CSV table of C-alpha atoms and ligand atoms in Angstrom, one decimal:
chain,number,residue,atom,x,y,z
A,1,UNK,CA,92.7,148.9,119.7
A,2,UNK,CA,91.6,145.6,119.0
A,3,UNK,CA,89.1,146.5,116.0
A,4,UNK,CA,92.2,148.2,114.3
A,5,UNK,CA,93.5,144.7,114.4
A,6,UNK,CA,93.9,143.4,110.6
A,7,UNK,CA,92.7,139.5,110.3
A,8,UNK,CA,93.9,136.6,108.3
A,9,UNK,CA,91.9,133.4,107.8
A,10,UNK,CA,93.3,130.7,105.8
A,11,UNK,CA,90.8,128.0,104.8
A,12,UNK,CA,87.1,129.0,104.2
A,13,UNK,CA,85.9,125.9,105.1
A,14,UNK,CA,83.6,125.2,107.7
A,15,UNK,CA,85.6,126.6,110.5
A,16,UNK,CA,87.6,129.1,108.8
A,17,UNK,CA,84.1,130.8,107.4
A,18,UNK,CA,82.4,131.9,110.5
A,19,UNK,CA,86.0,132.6,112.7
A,20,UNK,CA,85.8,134.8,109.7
A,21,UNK,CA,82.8,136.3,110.3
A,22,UNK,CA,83.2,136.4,114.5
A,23,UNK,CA,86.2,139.3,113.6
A,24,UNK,CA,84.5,141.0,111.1
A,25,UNK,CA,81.0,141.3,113.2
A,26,UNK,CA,83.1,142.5,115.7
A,27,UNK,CA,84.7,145.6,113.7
A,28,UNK,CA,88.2,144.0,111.9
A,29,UNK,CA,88.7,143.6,108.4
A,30,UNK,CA,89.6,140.0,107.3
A,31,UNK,CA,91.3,138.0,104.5
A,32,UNK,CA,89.5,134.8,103.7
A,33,UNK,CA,91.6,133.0,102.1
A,34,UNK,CA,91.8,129.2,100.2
A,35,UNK,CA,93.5,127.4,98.3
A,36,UNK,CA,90.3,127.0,96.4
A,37,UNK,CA,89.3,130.6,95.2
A,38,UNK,CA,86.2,129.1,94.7
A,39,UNK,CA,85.8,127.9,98.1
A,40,UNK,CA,86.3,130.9,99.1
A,41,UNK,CA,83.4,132.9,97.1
A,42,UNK,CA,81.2,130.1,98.2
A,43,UNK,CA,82.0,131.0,101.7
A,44,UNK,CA,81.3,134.6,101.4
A,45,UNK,CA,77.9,133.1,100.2
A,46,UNK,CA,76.9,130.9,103.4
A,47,UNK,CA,78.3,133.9,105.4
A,48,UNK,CA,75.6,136.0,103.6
A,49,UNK,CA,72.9,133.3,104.7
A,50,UNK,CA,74.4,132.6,108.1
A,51,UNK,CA,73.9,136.7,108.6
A,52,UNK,CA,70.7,136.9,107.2
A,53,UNK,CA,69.0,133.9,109.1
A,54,UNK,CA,70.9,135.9,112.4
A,55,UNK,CA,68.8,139.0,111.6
A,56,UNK,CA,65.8,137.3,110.9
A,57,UNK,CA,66.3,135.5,114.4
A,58,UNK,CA,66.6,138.9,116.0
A,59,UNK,CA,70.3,138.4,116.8
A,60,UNK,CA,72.1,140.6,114.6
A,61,UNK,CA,71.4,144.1,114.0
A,62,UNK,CA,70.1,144.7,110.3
A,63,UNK,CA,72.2,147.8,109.6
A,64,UNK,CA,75.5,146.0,110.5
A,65,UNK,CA,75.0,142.8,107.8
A,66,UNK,CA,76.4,144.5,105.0
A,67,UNK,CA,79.1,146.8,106.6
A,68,UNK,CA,79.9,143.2,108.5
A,69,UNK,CA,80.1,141.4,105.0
A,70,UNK,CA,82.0,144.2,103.2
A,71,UNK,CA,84.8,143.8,105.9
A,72,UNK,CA,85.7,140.2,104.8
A,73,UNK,CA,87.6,140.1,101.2
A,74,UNK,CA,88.1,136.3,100.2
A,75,UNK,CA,90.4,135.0,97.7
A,76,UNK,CA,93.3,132.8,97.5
A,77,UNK,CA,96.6,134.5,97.1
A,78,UNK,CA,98.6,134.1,100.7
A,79,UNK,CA,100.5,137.8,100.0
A,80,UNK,CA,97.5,139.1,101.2
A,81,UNK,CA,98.0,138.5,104.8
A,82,UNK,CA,101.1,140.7,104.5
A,83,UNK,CA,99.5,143.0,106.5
A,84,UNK,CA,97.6,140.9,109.2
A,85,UNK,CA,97.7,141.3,112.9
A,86,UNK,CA,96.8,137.8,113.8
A,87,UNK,CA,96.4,134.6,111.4
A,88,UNK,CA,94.1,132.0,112.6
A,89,UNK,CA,94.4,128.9,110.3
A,90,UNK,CA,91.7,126.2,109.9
A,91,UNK,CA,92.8,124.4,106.8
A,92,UNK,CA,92.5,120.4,106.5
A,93,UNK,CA,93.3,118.6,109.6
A,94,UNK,CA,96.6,117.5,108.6
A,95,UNK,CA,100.1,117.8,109.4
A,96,UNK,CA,102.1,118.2,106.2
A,97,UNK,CA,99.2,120.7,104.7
A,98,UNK,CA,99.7,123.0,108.0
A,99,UNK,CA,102.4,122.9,108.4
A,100,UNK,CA,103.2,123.7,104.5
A,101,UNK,CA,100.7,126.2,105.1
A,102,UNK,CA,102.5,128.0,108.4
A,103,UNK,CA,105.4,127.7,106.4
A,104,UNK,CA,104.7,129.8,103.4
A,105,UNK,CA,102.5,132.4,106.4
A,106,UNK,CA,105.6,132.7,107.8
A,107,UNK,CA,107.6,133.8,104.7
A,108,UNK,CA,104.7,136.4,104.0
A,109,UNK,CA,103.5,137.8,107.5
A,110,UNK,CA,105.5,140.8,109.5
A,111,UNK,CA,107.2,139.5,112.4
A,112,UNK,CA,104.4,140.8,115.1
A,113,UNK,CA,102.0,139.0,114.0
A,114,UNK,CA,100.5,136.5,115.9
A,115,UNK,CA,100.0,133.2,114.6
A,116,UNK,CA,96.8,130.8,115.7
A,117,UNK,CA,95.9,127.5,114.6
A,118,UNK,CA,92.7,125.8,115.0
A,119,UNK,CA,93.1,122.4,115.2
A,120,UNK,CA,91.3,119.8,117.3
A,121,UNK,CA,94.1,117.7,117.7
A,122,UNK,CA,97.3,118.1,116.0
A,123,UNK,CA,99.8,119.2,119.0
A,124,UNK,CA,100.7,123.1,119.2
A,125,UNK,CA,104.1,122.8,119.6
A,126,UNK,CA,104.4,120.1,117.0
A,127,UNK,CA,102.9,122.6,114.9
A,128,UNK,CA,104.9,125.9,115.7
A,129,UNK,CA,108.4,123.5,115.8
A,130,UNK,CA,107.7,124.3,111.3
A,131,UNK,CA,107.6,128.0,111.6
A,132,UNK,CA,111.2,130.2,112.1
A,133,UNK,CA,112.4,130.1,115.7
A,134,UNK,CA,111.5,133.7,116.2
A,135,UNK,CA,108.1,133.3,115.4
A,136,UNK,CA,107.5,130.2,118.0
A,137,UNK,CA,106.8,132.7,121.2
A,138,UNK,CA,103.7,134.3,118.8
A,139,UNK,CA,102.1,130.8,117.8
A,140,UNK,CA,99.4,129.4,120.0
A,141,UNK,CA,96.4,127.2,119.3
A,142,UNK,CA,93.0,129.2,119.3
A,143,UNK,CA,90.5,126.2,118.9
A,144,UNK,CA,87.3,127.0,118.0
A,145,UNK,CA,84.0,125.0,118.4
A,146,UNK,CA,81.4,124.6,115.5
A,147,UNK,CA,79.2,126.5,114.5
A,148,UNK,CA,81.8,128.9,115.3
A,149,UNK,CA,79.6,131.7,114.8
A,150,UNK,CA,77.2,130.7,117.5
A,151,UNK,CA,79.4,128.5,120.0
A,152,UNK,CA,81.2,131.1,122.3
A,153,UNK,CA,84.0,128.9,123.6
A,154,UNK,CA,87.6,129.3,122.4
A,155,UNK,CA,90.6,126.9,124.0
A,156,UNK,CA,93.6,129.1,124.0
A,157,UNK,CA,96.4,126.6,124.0
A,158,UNK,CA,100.0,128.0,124.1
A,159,UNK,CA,102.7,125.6,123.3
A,160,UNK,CA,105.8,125.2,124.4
A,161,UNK,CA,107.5,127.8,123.4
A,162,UNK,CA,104.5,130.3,123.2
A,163,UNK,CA,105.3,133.5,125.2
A,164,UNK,CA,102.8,134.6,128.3
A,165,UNK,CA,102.0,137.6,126.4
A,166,UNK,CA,100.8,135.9,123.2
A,167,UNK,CA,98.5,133.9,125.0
A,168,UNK,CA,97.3,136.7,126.9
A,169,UNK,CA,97.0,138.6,123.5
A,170,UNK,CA,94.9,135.8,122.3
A,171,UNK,CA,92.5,135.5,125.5
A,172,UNK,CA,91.8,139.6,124.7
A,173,UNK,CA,91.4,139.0,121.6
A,174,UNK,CA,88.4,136.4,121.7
A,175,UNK,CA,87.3,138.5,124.8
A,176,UNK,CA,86.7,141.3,122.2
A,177,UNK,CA,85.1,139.4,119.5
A,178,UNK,CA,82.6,137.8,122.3
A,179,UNK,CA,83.8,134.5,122.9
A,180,UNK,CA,84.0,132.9,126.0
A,181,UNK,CA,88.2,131.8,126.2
A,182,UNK,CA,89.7,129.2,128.4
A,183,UNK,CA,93.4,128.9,128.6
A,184,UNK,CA,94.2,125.1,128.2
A,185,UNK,CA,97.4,123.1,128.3
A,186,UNK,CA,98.5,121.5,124.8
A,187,UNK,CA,98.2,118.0,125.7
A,188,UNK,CA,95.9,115.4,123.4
A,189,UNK,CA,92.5,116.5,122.9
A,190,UNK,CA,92.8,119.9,124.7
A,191,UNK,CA,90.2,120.2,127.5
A,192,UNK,CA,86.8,120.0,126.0
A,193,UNK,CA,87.3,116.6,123.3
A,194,UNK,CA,89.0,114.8,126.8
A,195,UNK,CA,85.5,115.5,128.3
A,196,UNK,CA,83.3,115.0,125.0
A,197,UNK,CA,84.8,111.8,124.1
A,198,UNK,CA,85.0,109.9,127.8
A,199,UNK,CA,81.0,111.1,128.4
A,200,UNK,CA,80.4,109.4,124.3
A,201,UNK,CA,82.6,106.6,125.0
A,202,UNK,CA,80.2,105.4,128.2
A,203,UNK,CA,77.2,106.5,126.2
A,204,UNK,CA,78.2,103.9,123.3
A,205,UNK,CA,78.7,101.2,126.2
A,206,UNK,CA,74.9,101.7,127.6
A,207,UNK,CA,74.3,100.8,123.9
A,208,UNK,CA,76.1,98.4,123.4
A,209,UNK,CA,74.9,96.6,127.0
A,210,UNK,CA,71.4,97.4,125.9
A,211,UNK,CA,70.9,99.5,129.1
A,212,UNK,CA,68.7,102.6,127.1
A,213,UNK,CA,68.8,103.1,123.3
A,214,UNK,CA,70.4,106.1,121.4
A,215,UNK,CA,66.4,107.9,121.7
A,216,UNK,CA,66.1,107.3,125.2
A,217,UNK,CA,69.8,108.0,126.0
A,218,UNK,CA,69.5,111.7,123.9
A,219,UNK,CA,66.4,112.4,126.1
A,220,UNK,CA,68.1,111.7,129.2
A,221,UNK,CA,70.9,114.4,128.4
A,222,UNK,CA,68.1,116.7,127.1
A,223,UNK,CA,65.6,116.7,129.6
A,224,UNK,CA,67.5,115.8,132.5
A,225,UNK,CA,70.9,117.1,131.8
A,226,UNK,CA,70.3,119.9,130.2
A,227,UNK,CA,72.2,119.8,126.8
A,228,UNK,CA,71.0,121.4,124.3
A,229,UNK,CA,71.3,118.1,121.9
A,230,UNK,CA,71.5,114.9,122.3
A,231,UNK,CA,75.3,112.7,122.4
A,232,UNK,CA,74.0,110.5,119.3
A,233,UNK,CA,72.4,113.4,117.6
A,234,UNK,CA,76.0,115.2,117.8
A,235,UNK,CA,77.9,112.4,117.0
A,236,UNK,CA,75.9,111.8,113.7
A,237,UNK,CA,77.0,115.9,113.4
A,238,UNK,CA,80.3,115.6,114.2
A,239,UNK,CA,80.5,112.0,112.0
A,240,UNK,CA,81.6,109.0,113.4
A,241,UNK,CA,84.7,109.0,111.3
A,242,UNK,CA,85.7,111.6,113.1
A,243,UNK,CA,84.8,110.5,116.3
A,244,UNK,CA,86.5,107.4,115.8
A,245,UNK,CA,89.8,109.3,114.7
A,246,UNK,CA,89.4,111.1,117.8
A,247,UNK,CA,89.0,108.3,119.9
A,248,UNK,CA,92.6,106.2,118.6
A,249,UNK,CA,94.2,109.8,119.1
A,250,UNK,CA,92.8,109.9,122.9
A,251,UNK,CA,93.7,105.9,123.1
A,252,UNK,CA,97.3,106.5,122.1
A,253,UNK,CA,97.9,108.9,124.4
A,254,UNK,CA,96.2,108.1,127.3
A,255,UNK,CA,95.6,104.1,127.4
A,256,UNK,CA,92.5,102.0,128.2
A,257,UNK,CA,90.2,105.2,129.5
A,258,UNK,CA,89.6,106.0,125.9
A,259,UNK,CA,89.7,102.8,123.9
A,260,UNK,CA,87.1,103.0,121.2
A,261,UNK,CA,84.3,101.0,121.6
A,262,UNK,CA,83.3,98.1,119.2
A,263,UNK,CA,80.0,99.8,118.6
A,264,UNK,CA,81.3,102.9,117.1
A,265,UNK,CA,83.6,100.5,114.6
A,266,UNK,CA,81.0,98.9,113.9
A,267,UNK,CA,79.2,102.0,112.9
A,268,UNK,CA,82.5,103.3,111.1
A,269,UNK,CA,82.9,100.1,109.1
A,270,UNK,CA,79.3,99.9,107.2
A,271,UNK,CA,78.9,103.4,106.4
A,272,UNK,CA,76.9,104.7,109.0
A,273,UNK,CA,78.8,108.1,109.7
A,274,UNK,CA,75.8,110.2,110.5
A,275,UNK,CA,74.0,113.4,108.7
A,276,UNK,CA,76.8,113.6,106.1
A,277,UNK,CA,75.9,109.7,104.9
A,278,UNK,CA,72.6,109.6,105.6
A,279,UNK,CA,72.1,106.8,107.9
A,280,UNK,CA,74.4,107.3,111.7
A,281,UNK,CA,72.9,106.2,115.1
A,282,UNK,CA,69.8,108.1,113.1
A,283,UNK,CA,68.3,108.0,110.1
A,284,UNK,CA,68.5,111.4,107.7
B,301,NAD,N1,84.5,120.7,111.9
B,301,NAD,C1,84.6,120.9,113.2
B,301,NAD,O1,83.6,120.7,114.0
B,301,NAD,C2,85.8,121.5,113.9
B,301,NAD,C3,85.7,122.0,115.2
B,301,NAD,C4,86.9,122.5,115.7
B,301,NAD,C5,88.1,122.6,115.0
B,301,NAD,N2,88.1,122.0,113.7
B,301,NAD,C6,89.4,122.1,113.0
B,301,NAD,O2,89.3,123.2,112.1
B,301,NAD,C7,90.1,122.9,110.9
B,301,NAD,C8,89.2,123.0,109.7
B,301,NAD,O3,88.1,122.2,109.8
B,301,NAD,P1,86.8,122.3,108.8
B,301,NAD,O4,85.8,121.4,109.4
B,301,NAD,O5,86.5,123.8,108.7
B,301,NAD,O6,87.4,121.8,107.5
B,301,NAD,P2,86.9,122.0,106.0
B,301,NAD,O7,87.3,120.8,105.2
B,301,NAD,O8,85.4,122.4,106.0
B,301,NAD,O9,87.7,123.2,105.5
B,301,NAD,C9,89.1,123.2,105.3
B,301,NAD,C10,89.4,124.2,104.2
B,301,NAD,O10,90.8,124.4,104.1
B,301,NAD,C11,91.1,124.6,102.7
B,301,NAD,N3,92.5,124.2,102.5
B,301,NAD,C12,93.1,123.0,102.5
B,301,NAD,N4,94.5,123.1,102.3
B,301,NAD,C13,94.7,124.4,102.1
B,301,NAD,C14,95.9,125.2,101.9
B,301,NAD,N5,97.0,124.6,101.7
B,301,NAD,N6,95.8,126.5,101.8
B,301,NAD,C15,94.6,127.2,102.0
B,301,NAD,N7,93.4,126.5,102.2
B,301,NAD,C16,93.5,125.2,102.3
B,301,NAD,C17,90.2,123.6,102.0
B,301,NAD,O11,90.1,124.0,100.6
B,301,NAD,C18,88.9,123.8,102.8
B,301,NAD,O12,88.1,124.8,102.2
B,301,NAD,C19,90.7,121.5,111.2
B,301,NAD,O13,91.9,121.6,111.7
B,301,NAD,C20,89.7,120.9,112.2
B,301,NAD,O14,90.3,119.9,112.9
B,301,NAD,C21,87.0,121.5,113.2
């Protein structure tokens, strides 16, 4: 039964929080944990609000909130997830910190347990090449999309050595929590960044050539695309920092296609990085 399924989480950042909350709506208990002990109360705190704003949306049922909330403990010792079923990991996005942090999972965890990382663009099989040899066929990539409680995708991204039937675990799993999976090959950027990223890179080149501007190009995906928000108004979300990281990532690996545009470095280089600074393609 999936729902007897016990969850680890490690980070309770953004991501970590609500993949958090996704199992525990859904009926497992979860381990929150952070590095931070304080992150992790904090989180259990925006969960709160993230639940409470779902009820008062008429999306989530009123008597599940607290029986939802009282399934997630948070704290920050790792011995916890000595009992998990599945670890989904969405710590910094940085090689030496997961992979420290797979490392000590992998001392701690039973041998069953299935191991999922989130990242957006750290290869799986780079990332399951730290963890014992054993454990390789039982780590995958399970890469969420923010906000995590809301966005239903989940790229299920086995790596090399990742066995059919973890991956196939994994697919079930999201299945059961409500998510819409799609199995991807680990390659850079997965499916959906490949996609994201070529449609943002033309989007900052009808800029740049002065063909629309940022307002009239977010209405044109809006009204006659049909996205639910604009490509400048997600890119000041997502921060250009990020975007530009992204974009040297998808240039390394697969040439001219996905070259970063001046416009974007330009962005990058005085500050303008979106919501988080204040000032991105927008002003906050
Ligand atoms: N932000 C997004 O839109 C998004 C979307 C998809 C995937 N991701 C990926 O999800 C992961 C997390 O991203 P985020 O935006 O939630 O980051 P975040 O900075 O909000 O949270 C990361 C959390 O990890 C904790 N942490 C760091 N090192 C740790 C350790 N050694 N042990 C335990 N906890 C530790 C931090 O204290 C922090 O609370 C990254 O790999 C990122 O690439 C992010």
């Amino acid at each position: 039964m999936e729902s007897s399924k016990k969850v680890g989480v490690i980070g309770a950042g953004m991501m970590g929080a609500e993949i958090a909350l996704c199992f525990a709506a859904a009926g497992n208990e979860v381990k929150l944990l952070d590095c931070e002990s304080g992150k992790a109360l904090e989180a259990k705190q925006r969960l709160t609000k993230v639940l409470e704003r779902s009820v008062a949306k008429g999306r989530f049922d009123h008597e599940k909130k607290d029986a939802t909330l009282d399934r997630i403990s948070v704290g920050s010792d790792m011995n916890a997830l000595a009992e998990a079923s599945v670890v989904v990991e969405a710590v910094f996005e940085d090689l030496t910190v997961k992979q420290e942090v797979w490392r000590l999972a992998d001392s701690i965890c039973s041998d069953g347990c299935l191991f999922a990382s989130n990242t957006s663009s750290i290869p799986i099989t780079l990332l399951a090449a730290g963890v014992e040899p054993h454990r390789r066929e039982r780590f995958l990539g399970a890469h969420f999309f923010s906000p995590a409680w809301v966005m239903k995708l989940v790229e299920v991204i086995p790596g090399l050595e990742t066995a059919d039937e973890a991956a196939e675990e994994m697919m079930a799993l999201c299945l059961y929590i409500g998510k819409s999976p799609i199995e991807v090959r680990d390659v850079p950027g997965f499916a959906v960044n490949r996609i994201l990223h070529a449609m943002w890179i033309e989007v900052n080149r009808l800029v740049e050539e002065g063909v629309a501007s940022p307002e009239a190009i977010d209405i044109a995906c809006c009204q006659g695309l049909g996205h639910p928000v604009g490509p400048h108004a997600l890119m000041d979300l997502t921060s250009n920092d990020l975007n530009l990281r992204v974009q040297q990532i998808l240039f390394n690996a697969y040439g001219e296609r996905f070259r970063p545009r001046p416009g974007l470095k330009q962005k990058v280089d005085a500050g303008h990085l979106g919501r988080k600074s204040g000032r991105g393609w927008f002003r906050y």
